[in-house]
PDB file of C-alpha atoms in Angstrom:
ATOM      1  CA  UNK A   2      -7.552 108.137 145.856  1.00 51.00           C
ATOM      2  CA  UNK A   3      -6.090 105.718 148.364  1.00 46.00           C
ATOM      3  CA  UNK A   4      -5.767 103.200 145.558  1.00 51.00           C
ATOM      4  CA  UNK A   5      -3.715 105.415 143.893  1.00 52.00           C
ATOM      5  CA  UNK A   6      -1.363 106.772 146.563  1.00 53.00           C
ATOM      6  CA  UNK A   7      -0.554 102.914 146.895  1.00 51.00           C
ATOM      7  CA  UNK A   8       0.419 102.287 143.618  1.00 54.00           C
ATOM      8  CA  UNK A   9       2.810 105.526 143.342  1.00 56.00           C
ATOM      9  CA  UNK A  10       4.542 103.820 146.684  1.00 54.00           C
ATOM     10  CA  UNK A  11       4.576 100.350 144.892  1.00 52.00           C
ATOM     11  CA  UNK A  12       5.697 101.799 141.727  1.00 55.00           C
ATOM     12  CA  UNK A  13       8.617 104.403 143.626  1.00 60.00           C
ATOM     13  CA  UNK A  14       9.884 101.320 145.569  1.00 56.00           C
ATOM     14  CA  UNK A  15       9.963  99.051 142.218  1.00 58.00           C
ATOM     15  CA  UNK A  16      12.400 101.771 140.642  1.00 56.00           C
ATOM     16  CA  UNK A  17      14.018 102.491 143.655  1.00 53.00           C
ATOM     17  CA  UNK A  18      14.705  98.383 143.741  1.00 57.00           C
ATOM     18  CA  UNK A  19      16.170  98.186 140.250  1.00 56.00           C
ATOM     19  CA  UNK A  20      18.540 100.996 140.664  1.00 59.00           C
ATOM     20  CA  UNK A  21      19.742  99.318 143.669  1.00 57.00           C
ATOM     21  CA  UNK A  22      20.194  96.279 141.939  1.00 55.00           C
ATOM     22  CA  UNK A  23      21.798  97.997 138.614  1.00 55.00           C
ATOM     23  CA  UNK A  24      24.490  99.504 141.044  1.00 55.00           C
ATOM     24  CA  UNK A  25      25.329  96.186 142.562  1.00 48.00           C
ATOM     25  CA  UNK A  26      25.327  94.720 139.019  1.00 52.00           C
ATOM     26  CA  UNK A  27      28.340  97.072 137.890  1.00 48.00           C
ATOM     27  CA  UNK A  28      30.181  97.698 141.072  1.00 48.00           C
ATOM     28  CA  UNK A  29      33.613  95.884 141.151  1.00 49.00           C
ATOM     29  CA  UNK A  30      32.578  94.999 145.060  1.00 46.00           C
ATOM     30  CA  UNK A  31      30.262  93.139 143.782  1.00 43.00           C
ATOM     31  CA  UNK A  32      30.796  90.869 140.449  1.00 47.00           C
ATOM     32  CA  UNK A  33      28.371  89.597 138.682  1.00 42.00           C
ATOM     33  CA  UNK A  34      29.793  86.369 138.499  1.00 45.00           C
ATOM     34  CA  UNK A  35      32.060  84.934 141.203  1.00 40.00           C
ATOM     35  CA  UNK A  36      35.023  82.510 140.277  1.00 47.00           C
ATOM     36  CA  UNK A  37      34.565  79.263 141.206  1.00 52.00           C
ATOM     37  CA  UNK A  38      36.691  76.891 143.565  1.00 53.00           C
ATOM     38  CA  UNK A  39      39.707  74.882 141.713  1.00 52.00           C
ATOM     39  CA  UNK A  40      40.472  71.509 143.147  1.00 53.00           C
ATOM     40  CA  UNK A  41      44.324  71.825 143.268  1.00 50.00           C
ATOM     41  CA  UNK A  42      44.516  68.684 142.164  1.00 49.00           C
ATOM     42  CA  UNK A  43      42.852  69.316 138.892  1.00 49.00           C
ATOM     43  CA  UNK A  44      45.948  72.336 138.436  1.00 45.00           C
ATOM     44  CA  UNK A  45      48.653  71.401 135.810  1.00 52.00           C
ATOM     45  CA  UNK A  46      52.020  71.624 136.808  1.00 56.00           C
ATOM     46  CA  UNK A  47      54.434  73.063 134.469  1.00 67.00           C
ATOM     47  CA  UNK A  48      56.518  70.493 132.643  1.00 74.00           C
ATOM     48  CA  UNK A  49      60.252  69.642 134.148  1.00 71.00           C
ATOM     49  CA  UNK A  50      63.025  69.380 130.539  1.00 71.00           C
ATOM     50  CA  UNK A  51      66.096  68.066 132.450  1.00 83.00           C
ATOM     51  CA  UNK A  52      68.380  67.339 129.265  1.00 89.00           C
ATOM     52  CA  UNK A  53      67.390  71.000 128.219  1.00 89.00           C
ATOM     53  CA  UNK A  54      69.425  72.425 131.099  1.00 89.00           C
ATOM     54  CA  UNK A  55      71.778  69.472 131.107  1.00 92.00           C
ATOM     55  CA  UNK A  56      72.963  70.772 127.135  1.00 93.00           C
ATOM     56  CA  UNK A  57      72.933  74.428 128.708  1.00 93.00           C
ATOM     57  CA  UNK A  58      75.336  73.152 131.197  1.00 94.00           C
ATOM     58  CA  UNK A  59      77.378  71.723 128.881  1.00 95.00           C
ATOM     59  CA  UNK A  60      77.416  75.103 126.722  1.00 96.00           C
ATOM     60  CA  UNK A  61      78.738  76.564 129.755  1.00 96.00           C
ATOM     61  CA  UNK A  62      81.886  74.507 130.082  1.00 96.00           C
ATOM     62  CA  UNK A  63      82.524  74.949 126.522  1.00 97.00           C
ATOM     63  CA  UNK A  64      82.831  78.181 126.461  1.00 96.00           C
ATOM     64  CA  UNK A  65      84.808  77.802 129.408  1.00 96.00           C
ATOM     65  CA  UNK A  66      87.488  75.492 128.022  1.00 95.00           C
ATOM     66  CA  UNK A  67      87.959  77.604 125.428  1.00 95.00           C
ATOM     67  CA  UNK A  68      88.596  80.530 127.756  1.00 94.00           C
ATOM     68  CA  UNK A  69      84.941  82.636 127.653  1.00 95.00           C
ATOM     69  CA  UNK A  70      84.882  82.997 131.017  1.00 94.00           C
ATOM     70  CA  UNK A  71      82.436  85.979 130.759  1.00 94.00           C
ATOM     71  CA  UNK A  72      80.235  84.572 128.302  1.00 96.00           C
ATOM     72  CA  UNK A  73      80.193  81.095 130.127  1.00 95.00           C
ATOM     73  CA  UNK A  74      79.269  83.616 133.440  1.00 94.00           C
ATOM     74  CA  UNK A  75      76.184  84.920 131.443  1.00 94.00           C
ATOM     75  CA  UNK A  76      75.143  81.492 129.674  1.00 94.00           C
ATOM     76  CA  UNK A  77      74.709  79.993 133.393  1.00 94.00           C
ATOM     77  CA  UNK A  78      72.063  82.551 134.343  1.00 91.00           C
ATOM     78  CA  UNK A  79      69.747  80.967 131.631  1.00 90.00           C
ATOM     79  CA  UNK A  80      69.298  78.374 133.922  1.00 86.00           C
ATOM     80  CA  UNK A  81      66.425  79.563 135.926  1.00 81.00           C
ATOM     81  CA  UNK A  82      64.527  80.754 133.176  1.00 84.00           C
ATOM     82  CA  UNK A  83      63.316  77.274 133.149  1.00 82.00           C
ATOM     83  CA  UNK A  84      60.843  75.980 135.116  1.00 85.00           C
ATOM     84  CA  UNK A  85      62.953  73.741 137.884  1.00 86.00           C
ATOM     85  CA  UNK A  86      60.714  71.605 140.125  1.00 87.00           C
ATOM     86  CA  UNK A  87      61.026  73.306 144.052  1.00 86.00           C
ATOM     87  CA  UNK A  88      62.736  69.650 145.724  1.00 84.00           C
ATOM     88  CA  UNK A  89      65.316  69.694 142.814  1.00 87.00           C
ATOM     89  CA  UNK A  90      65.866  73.542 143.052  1.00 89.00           C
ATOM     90  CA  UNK A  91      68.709  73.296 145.606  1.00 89.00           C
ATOM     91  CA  UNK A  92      70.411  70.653 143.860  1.00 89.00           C
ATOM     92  CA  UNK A  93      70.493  72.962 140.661  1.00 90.00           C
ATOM     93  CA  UNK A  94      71.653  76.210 142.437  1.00 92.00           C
ATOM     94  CA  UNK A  95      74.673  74.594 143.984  1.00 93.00           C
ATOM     95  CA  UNK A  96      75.764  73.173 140.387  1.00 93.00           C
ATOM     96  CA  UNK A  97      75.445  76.504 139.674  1.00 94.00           C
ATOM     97  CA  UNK A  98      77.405  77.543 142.297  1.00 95.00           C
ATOM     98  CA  UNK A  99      80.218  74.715 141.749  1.00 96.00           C
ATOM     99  CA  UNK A 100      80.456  75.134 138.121  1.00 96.00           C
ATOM    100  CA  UNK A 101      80.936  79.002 138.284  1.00 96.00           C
ATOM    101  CA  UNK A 102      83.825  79.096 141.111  1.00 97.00           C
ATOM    102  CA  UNK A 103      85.574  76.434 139.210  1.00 97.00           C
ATOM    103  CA  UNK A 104      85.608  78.257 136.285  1.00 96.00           C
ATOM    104  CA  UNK A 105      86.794  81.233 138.252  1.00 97.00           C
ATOM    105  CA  UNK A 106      89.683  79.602 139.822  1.00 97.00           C
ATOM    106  CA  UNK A 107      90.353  77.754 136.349  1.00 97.00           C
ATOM    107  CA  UNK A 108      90.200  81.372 134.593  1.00 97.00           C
ATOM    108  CA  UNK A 109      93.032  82.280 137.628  1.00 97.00           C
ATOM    109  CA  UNK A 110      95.298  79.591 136.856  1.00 98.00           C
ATOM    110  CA  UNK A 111      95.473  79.967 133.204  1.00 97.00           C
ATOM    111  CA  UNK A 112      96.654  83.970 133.688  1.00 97.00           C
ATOM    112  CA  UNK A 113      98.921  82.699 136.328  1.00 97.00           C
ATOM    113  CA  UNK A 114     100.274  80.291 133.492  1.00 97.00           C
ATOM    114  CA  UNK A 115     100.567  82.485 131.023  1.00 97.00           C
ATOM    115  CA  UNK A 116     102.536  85.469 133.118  1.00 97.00           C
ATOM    116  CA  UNK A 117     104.608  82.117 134.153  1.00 96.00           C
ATOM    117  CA  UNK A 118     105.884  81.729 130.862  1.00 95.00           C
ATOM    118  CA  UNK A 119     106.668  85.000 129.825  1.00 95.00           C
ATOM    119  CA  UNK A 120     108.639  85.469 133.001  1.00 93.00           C
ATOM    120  CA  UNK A 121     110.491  82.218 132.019  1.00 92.00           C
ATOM    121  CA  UNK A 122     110.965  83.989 128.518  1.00 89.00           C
ATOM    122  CA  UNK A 123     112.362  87.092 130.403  1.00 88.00           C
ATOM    123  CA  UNK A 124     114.723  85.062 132.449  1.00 84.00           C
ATOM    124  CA  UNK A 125     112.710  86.078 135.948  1.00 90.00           C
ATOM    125  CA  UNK A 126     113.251  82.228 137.181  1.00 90.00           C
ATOM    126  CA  UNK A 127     112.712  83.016 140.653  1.00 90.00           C
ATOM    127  CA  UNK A 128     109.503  85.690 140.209  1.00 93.00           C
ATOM    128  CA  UNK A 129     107.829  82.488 137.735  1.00 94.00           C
ATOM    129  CA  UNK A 130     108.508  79.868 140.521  1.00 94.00           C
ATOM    130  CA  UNK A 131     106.646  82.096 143.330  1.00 95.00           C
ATOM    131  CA  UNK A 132     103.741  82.534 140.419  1.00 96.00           C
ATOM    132  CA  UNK A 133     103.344  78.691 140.218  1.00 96.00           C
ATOM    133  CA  UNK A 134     103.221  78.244 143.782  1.00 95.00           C
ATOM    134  CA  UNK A 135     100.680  80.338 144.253  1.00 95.00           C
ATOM    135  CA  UNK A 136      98.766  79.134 141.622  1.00 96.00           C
ATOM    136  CA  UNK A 137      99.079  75.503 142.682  1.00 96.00           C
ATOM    137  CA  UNK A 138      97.036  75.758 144.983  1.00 96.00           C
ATOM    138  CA  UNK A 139      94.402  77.655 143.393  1.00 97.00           C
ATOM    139  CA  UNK A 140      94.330  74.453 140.561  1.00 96.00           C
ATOM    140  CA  UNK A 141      93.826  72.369 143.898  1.00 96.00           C
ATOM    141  CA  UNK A 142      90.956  73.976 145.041  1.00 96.00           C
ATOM    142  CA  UNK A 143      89.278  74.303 141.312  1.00 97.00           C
ATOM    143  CA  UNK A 144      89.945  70.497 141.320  1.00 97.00           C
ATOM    144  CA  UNK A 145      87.867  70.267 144.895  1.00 97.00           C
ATOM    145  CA  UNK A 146      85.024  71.868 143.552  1.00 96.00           C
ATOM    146  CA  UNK A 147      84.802  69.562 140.569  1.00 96.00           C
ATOM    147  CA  UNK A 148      84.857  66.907 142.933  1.00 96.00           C
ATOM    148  CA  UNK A 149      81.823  68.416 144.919  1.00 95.00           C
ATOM    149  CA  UNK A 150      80.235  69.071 141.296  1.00 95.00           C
ATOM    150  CA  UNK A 151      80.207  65.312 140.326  1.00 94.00           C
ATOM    151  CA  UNK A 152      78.783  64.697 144.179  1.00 93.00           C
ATOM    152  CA  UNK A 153      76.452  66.672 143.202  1.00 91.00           C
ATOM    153  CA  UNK A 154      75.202  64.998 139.757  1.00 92.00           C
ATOM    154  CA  UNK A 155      75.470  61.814 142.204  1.00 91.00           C
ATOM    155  CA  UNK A 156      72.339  63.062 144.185  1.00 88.00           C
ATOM    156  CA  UNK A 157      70.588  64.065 140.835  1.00 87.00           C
ATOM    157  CA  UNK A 158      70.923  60.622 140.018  1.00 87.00           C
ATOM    158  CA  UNK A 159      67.941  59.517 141.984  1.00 85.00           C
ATOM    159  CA  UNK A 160      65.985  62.282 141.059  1.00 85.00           C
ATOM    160  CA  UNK A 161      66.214  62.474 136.958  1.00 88.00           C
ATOM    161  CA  UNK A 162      67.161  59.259 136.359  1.00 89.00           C
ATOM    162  CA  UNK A 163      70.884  57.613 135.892  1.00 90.00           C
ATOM    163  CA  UNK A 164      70.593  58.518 132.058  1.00 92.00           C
ATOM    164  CA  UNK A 165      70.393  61.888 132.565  1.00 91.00           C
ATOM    165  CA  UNK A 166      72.702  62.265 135.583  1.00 92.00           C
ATOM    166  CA  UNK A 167      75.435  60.494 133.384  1.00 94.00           C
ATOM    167  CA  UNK A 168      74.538  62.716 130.452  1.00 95.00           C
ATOM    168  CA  UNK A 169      75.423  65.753 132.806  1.00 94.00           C
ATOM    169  CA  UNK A 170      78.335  63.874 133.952  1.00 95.00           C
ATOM    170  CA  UNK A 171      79.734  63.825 130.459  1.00 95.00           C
ATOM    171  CA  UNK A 172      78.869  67.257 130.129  1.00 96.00           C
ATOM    172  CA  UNK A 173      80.503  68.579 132.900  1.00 95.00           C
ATOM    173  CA  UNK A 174      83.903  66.187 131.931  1.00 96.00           C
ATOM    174  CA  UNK A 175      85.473  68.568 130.289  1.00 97.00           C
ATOM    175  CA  UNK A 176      86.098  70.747 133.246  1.00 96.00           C
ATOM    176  CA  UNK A 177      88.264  67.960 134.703  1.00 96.00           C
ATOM    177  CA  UNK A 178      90.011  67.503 131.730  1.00 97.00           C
ATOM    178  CA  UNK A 179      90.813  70.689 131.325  1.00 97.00           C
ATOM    179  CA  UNK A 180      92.397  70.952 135.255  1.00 97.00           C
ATOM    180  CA  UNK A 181      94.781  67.746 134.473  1.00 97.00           C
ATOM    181  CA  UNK A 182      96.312  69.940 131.526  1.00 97.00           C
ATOM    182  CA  UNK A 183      97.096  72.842 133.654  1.00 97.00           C
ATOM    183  CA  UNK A 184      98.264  70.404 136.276  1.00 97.00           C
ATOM    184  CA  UNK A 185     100.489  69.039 133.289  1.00 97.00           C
ATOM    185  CA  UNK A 186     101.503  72.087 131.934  1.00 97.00           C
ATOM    186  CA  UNK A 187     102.428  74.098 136.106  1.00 96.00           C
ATOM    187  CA  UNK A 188     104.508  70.297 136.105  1.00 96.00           C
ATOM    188  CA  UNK A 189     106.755  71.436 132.910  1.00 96.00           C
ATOM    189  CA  UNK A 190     106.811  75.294 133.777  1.00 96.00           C
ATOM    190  CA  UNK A 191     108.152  73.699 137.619  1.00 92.00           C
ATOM    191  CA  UNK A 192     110.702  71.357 135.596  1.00 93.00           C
ATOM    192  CA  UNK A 193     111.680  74.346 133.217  1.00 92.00           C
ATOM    193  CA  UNK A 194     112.216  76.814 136.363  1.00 91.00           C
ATOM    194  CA  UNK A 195     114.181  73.917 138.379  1.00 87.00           C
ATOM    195  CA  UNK A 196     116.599  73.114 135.440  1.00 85.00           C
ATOM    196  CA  UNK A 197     116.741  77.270 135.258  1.00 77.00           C
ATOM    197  CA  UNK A 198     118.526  77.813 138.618  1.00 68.00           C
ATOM    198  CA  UNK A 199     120.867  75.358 137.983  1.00 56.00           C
ATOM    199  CA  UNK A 200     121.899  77.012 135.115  1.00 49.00           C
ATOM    200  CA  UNK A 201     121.017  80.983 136.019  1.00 54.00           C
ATOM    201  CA  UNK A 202     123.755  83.923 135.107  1.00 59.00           C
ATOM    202  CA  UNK A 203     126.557  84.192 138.021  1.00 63.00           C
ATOM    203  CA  UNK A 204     129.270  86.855 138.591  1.00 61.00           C
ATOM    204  CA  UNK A 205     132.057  86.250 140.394  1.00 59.00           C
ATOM    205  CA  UNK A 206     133.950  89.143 141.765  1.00 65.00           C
ATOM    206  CA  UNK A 207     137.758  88.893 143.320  1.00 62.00           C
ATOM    207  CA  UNK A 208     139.471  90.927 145.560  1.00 62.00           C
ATOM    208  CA  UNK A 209     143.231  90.943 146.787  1.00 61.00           C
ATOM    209  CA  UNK A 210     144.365  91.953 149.961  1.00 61.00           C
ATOM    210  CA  UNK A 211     147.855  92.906 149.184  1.00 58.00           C
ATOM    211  CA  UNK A 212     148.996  94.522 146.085  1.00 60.00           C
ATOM    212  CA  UNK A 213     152.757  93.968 146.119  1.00 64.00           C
ATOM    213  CA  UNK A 214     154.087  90.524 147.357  1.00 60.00           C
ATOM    214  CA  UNK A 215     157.792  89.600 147.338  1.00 63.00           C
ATOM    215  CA  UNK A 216     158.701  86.122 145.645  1.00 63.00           C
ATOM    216  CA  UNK A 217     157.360  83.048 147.943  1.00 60.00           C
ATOM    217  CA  UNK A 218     154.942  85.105 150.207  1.00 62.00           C
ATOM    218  CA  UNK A 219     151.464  85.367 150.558  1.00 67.00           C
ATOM    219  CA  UNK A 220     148.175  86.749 149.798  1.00 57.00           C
ATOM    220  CA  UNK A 221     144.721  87.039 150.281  1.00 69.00           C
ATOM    221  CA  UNK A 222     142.110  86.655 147.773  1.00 63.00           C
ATOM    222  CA  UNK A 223     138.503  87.404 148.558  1.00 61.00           C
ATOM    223  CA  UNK A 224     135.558  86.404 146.423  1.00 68.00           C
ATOM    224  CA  UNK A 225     131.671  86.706 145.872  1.00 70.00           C
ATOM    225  CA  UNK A 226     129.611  85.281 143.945  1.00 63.00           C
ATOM    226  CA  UNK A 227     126.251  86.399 142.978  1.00 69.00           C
ATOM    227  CA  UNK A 228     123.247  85.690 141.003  1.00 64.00           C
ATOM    228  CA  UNK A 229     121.938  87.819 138.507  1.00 61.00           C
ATOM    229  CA  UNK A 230     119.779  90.323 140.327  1.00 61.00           C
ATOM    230  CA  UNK A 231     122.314  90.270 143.274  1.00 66.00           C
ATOM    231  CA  UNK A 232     121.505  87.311 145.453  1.00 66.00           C
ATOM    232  CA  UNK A 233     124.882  85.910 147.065  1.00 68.00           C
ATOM    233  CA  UNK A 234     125.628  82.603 146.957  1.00 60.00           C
ATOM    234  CA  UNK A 235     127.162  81.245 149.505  1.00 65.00           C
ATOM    235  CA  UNK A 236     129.039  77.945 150.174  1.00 59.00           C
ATOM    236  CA  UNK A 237     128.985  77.572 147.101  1.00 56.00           C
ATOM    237  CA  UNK A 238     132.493  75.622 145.285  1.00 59.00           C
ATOM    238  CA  UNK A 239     133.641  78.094 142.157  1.00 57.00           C
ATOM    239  CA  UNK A 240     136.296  75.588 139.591  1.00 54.00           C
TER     240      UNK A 240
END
């Protein structure tokens, strides 16, 4: 009878055992198999396409040039979808950075141009001359951030090789080309609004003093002489 108390106990503690185990075996605590230890140097890196972002840069500044300001705006975003290596990362953000202010100030100076001309057109000579002042200076600074945009394909250079820095350079040209016509074209509209007030509208309007004068006296005549719009001129000779 003692044997056979002893084998219930052995036989209660065997099942008791391989439940335990069974619940370790499917508890998520506990997995049956545990991942094993990578050597980071056996981990693949992914794979760094500069000349694919290089022709998405030079998408951009097409669309640009050719006024698609918005669209260029969106096409530039696609640029970190790729994978970008983290030391280069920087680099690429501030061409980024450079190539969309440019494009704003370039968008800027072409409306400025535009309303220049049809003020011109409307014989506004003096509102079109404040317009290409101001916008002067917004073609210099567009013109300083393509000069910080080629500094920065200069410090690319080292990094994806002189081939591919000066196939981003060429990419990128047409921005600067496309600065020197607006400089050309603010040049004319300056030449068009300087021959203008040489020739604007005048009136000239007389008064005389007296209304009755006997033979050999004298009178008084009075004049002014205004722009068009109402701006006096003064000192001004009248043949």
């Amino acid at each position: 009878m003692f044997e056979n108390k002893k084998m219930r106990k052995f036989l209660i503690f065997k099942v008791v055992a391989a439940i335990i185990l069974l619940t370790l075996s499917f508890s998520p605590a506990y997995p049956a198999s545990f991942p094993r230890h990578k050597n980071p140097a056996q981990i693949q890196e992914e794979t760094f396409f500069p000349l694919q972002l290089i022709s998405l840069y030079g998408e951009v500044v097409r669309l640009q040039v050719v006024g698609k300001w918005d669209l260029a705006s969106s096409e530039l975003k696609k640029v970190f979808f790729t994978y970008i290596p983290e030391p280069l990362r920087y680099i690429f953000t501030r061409l980024n950075e450079l190539i969309q202010v440019a494009g704003d100030k370039l968008k800027i100076v072409k409306e400025d141009i535009d309303s220049a001309e049809a003020l011109l057109r409307q014989g506004e000579i003096e509102k079109a001359g404040k317009v290409l002042e101001k916008t002067w200076i917004t073609l210099l600074k567009a013109k300083r951030d393509i000069d910080n945009l080629n500094s920065s394909v200069d410090e690319l250079k080292g990094r994806i090789g002189a081939g591919a820095a000066d196939r981003l350079r060429q990419e990128i040209a047409p921005l600067s080309r496309l600065a020197d016509d607006y400089t050309n074209r603010i040049q004319n509209l300056y030449r068009e609004v300087r021959e203008g007030k040489r020739f604007e509208s005048t009136f000239l309007e007389i008064s005389v003093a007296e209304k009755k004068v006997m033979v050999g006296g004298s009178f008084e005549v009075y004049g002014r002489l205004e722009a068009e719009g109402g701006k006096v001129l003064a000192g001004r000779n009248v043949d």
